């Protein structure tokens, strides 16, 4: 059996493609890797998350995509969560304060223009993702 190597992409639907592109570019610093075209018109794009990971975005079209076909949230690792929070707030976007979660990873939460929940992560040397061990959920 072939093992999963890493997360390739998370797909979200956008009510407004360009507002969504601007949010991820200007607020989170993610560049467009490429656009999807149909009949000469952009209907989606890939955002570069670093390495080989991406966020795939498509224009939400009631005929093609239903409200039942959504994700819960996406999680983005950041180098400095305090700097990320300060930058996001400078763009007048609501973001929660930094919290040390039960997995010993710092987190903060915000939403994109489509109401997609975004979790920001800053790992620590004690993060369960690296050291293992069961954790008691505190939410």
PDB file of C-alpha atoms in Angstrom:
ATOM      1  CA  UNK A   1       0.000   0.000   0.000  1.00  0.00           C
ATOM      2  CA  UNK A   2       1.255   3.493  -0.836  1.00  0.00           C
ATOM      3  CA  UNK A   3       1.422   5.852   2.166  1.00  0.00           C
ATOM      4  CA  UNK A   4       0.116   9.404   2.135  1.00  0.00           C
ATOM      5  CA  UNK A   5       3.039  11.773   1.698  1.00  0.00           C
ATOM      6  CA  UNK A   6       1.454  15.080   2.770  1.00  0.00           C
ATOM      7  CA  UNK A   7      -1.675  17.191   2.348  1.00  0.00           C
ATOM      8  CA  UNK A   8      -1.801  18.327  -1.291  1.00  0.00           C
ATOM      9  CA  UNK A   9      -4.690  20.802  -1.121  1.00  0.00           C
ATOM     10  CA  UNK A  10      -7.872  21.842   0.604  1.00  0.00           C
ATOM     11  CA  UNK A  11     -10.673  22.954  -1.712  1.00  0.00           C
ATOM     12  CA  UNK A  12     -12.991  25.815  -0.802  1.00  0.00           C
ATOM     13  CA  UNK A  13     -15.829  27.521  -2.647  1.00  0.00           C
ATOM     14  CA  UNK A  14     -15.848  31.297  -3.107  1.00  0.00           C
ATOM     15  CA  UNK A  15     -18.833  33.614  -3.376  1.00  0.00           C
ATOM     16  CA  UNK A  16     -16.487  36.257  -4.857  1.00  0.00           C
ATOM     17  CA  UNK A  17     -13.298  34.896  -6.461  1.00  0.00           C
ATOM     18  CA  UNK A  18     -11.340  38.145  -6.482  1.00  0.00           C
ATOM     19  CA  UNK A  19     -12.275  39.089  -2.896  1.00  0.00           C
ATOM     20  CA  UNK A  20     -11.145  35.613  -1.873  1.00  0.00           C
ATOM     21  CA  UNK A  21      -7.897  35.899  -3.840  1.00  0.00           C
ATOM     22  CA  UNK A  22      -7.240  39.317  -2.256  1.00  0.00           C
ATOM     23  CA  UNK A  23      -7.881  38.013   1.265  1.00  0.00           C
ATOM     24  CA  UNK A  24      -5.459  35.103   0.948  1.00  0.00           C
ATOM     25  CA  UNK A  25      -2.856  37.270  -0.816  1.00  0.00           C
ATOM     26  CA  UNK A  26      -3.060  40.471   1.255  1.00  0.00           C
ATOM     27  CA  UNK A  27      -4.029  39.079   4.674  1.00  0.00           C
ATOM     28  CA  UNK A  28      -2.237  35.718   4.670  1.00  0.00           C
ATOM     29  CA  UNK A  29       0.530  36.361   2.105  1.00  0.00           C
ATOM     30  CA  UNK A  30      -0.343  33.461  -0.206  1.00  0.00           C
ATOM     31  CA  UNK A  31       0.411  33.812  -3.921  1.00  0.00           C
ATOM     32  CA  UNK A  32      -1.651  32.379  -6.760  1.00  0.00           C
ATOM     33  CA  UNK A  33       0.119  29.356  -8.242  1.00  0.00           C
ATOM     34  CA  UNK A  34      -2.175  29.145 -11.283  1.00  0.00           C
ATOM     35  CA  UNK A  35      -5.726  29.873 -12.470  1.00  0.00           C
ATOM     36  CA  UNK A  36      -8.397  27.509 -13.804  1.00  0.00           C
ATOM     37  CA  UNK A  37      -9.956  28.806 -17.032  1.00  0.00           C
ATOM     38  CA  UNK A  38     -13.149  27.845 -18.833  1.00  0.00           C
ATOM     39  CA  UNK A  39     -14.307  29.586 -21.988  1.00  0.00           C
ATOM     40  CA  UNK A  40     -11.526  32.166 -21.484  1.00  0.00           C
ATOM     41  CA  UNK A  41     -12.750  33.104 -17.999  1.00  0.00           C
ATOM     42  CA  UNK A  42     -11.175  32.402 -14.592  1.00  0.00           C
ATOM     43  CA  UNK A  43     -13.436  30.201 -12.475  1.00  0.00           C
ATOM     44  CA  UNK A  44     -10.895  29.058  -9.893  1.00  0.00           C
ATOM     45  CA  UNK A  45      -7.271  29.086  -8.810  1.00  0.00           C
ATOM     46  CA  UNK A  46      -4.600  27.378  -6.712  1.00  0.00           C
ATOM     47  CA  UNK A  47      -2.959  29.263  -3.835  1.00  0.00           C
ATOM     48  CA  UNK A  48       0.563  28.307  -2.787  1.00  0.00           C
ATOM     49  CA  UNK A  49       0.815  27.299   0.901  1.00  0.00           C
ATOM     50  CA  UNK A  50       4.528  26.504   0.711  1.00  0.00           C
ATOM     51  CA  UNK A  51       6.214  23.296  -0.282  1.00  0.00           C
ATOM     52  CA  UNK A  52       3.763  21.163  -2.204  1.00  0.00           C
ATOM     53  CA  UNK A  53       0.596  22.215  -0.329  1.00  0.00           C
ATOM     54  CA  UNK A  54      -2.143  24.383  -1.806  1.00  0.00           C
ATOM     55  CA  UNK A  55      -5.620  25.776  -1.303  1.00  0.00           C
ATOM     56  CA  UNK A  56      -7.832  25.171  -4.318  1.00  0.00           C
ATOM     57  CA  UNK A  57     -10.570  27.788  -4.789  1.00  0.00           C
ATOM     58  CA  UNK A  58     -13.568  27.615  -7.123  1.00  0.00           C
ATOM     59  CA  UNK A  59     -16.365  30.081  -7.769  1.00  0.00           C
ATOM     60  CA  UNK A  60     -19.427  28.848  -5.887  1.00  0.00           C
ATOM     61  CA  UNK A  61     -22.124  28.081  -8.399  1.00  0.00           C
ATOM     62  CA  UNK A  62     -25.457  26.866  -7.049  1.00  0.00           C
ATOM     63  CA  UNK A  63     -25.973  24.612 -10.044  1.00  0.00           C
ATOM     64  CA  UNK A  64     -22.599  22.900  -9.584  1.00  0.00           C
ATOM     65  CA  UNK A  65     -21.869  22.953  -5.826  1.00  0.00           C
ATOM     66  CA  UNK A  66     -24.308  22.446  -2.964  1.00  0.00           C
ATOM     67  CA  UNK A  67     -24.190  23.949   0.540  1.00  0.00           C
ATOM     68  CA  UNK A  68     -23.659  20.420   1.877  1.00  0.00           C
ATOM     69  CA  UNK A  69     -20.327  20.182   0.093  1.00  0.00           C
ATOM     70  CA  UNK A  70     -18.154  22.291   2.442  1.00  0.00           C
ATOM     71  CA  UNK A  71     -15.138  21.837   4.724  1.00  0.00           C
ATOM     72  CA  UNK A  72     -15.032  22.482   8.483  1.00  0.00           C
ATOM     73  CA  UNK A  73     -11.799  24.496   8.524  1.00  0.00           C
ATOM     74  CA  UNK A  74      -8.316  24.654   7.151  1.00  0.00           C
ATOM     75  CA  UNK A  75      -5.198  24.974   9.260  1.00  0.00           C
ATOM     76  CA  UNK A  76      -2.148  26.964   8.216  1.00  0.00           C
ATOM     77  CA  UNK A  77       1.204  26.727   9.987  1.00  0.00           C
ATOM     78  CA  UNK A  78       2.855  30.102  10.594  1.00  0.00           C
ATOM     79  CA  UNK A  79       6.390  30.942  11.735  1.00  0.00           C
ATOM     80  CA  UNK A  80       5.350  33.597  14.295  1.00  0.00           C
ATOM     81  CA  UNK A  81       1.721  33.546  15.393  1.00  0.00           C
ATOM     82  CA  UNK A  82       1.941  36.878  17.234  1.00  0.00           C
ATOM     83  CA  UNK A  83       3.266  38.615  14.105  1.00  0.00           C
ATOM     84  CA  UNK A  84       0.578  36.912  12.003  1.00  0.00           C
ATOM     85  CA  UNK A  85      -2.167  38.089  14.380  1.00  0.00           C
ATOM     86  CA  UNK A  86      -0.810  41.661  14.340  1.00  0.00           C
ATOM     87  CA  UNK A  87      -0.680  41.690  10.537  1.00  0.00           C
ATOM     88  CA  UNK A  88      -4.201  40.276  10.193  1.00  0.00           C
ATOM     89  CA  UNK A  89      -5.579  42.856  12.623  1.00  0.00           C
ATOM     90  CA  UNK A  90      -3.805  45.612  10.655  1.00  0.00           C
ATOM     91  CA  UNK A  91      -5.977  44.547   7.694  1.00  0.00           C
ATOM     92  CA  UNK A  92      -9.096  45.061   9.886  1.00  0.00           C
ATOM     93  CA  UNK A  93      -9.853  41.337   9.978  1.00  0.00           C
ATOM     94  CA  UNK A  94     -11.118  39.777  13.210  1.00  0.00           C
ATOM     95  CA  UNK A  95      -8.801  37.120  14.625  1.00  0.00           C
ATOM     96  CA  UNK A  96      -8.876  35.482  18.049  1.00  0.00           C
ATOM     97  CA  UNK A  97      -6.054  35.973  20.523  1.00  0.00           C
ATOM     98  CA  UNK A  98      -3.276  33.371  20.594  1.00  0.00           C
ATOM     99  CA  UNK A  99      -4.114  30.331  22.736  1.00  0.00           C
ATOM    100  CA  UNK A 100      -1.944  27.389  23.766  1.00  0.00           C
ATOM    101  CA  UNK A 101      -4.153  24.434  22.839  1.00  0.00           C
ATOM    102  CA  UNK A 102      -4.277  21.072  24.585  1.00  0.00           C
ATOM    103  CA  UNK A 103      -1.885  19.678  21.973  1.00  0.00           C
ATOM    104  CA  UNK A 104       0.762  22.241  23.105  1.00  0.00           C
ATOM    105  CA  UNK A 105       0.458  24.141  19.840  1.00  0.00           C
ATOM    106  CA  UNK A 106      -0.380  27.850  19.650  1.00  0.00           C
ATOM    107  CA  UNK A 107      -3.513  28.627  17.678  1.00  0.00           C
ATOM    108  CA  UNK A 108      -5.673  31.539  16.574  1.00  0.00           C
ATOM    109  CA  UNK A 109      -8.814  31.599  14.437  1.00  0.00           C
ATOM    110  CA  UNK A 110     -10.250  33.809  11.698  1.00  0.00           C
ATOM    111  CA  UNK A 111     -12.652  33.516   8.737  1.00  0.00           C
ATOM    112  CA  UNK A 112     -12.241  34.241   5.058  1.00  0.00           C
ATOM    113  CA  UNK A 113     -14.775  36.236   2.963  1.00  0.00           C
ATOM    114  CA  UNK A 114     -16.741  32.998   2.362  1.00  0.00           C
ATOM    115  CA  UNK A 115     -17.006  32.275   6.107  1.00  0.00           C
ATOM    116  CA  UNK A 116     -14.451  29.443   5.863  1.00  0.00           C
ATOM    117  CA  UNK A 117     -12.841  28.955   9.288  1.00  0.00           C
ATOM    118  CA  UNK A 118      -9.049  29.241   9.264  1.00  0.00           C
ATOM    119  CA  UNK A 119      -6.895  27.989  12.115  1.00  0.00           C
ATOM    120  CA  UNK A 120      -3.386  29.407  12.407  1.00  0.00           C
ATOM    121  CA  UNK A 121      -0.832  27.074  14.031  1.00  0.00           C
ATOM    122  CA  UNK A 122       2.576  27.699  15.533  1.00  0.00           C
ATOM    123  CA  UNK A 123       4.171  24.472  16.688  1.00  0.00           C
ATOM    124  CA  UNK A 124       6.224  24.260  19.885  1.00  0.00           C
ATOM    125  CA  UNK A 125       8.858  21.725  20.882  1.00  0.00           C
ATOM    126  CA  UNK A 126       6.166  20.052  23.016  1.00  0.00           C
ATOM    127  CA  UNK A 127       3.526  19.865  20.234  1.00  0.00           C
ATOM    128  CA  UNK A 128       1.725  16.502  20.218  1.00  0.00           C
ATOM    129  CA  UNK A 129       2.096  16.447  16.436  1.00  0.00           C
ATOM    130  CA  UNK A 130       5.809  15.757  17.030  1.00  0.00           C
ATOM    131  CA  UNK A 131       6.083  14.151  20.485  1.00  0.00           C
ATOM    132  CA  UNK A 132       2.851  12.134  20.447  1.00  0.00           C
ATOM    133  CA  UNK A 133       0.849  11.245  23.527  1.00  0.00           C
ATOM    134  CA  UNK A 134      -2.887  11.481  24.070  1.00  0.00           C
ATOM    135  CA  UNK A 135      -4.265  14.885  25.045  1.00  0.00           C
ATOM    136  CA  UNK A 136      -7.457  15.769  26.883  1.00  0.00           C
ATOM    137  CA  UNK A 137      -9.551  18.127  24.776  1.00  0.00           C
ATOM    138  CA  UNK A 138     -10.313  21.418  26.517  1.00  0.00           C
ATOM    139  CA  UNK A 139     -13.064  22.643  24.222  1.00  0.00           C
TER     140      UNK A 139
END
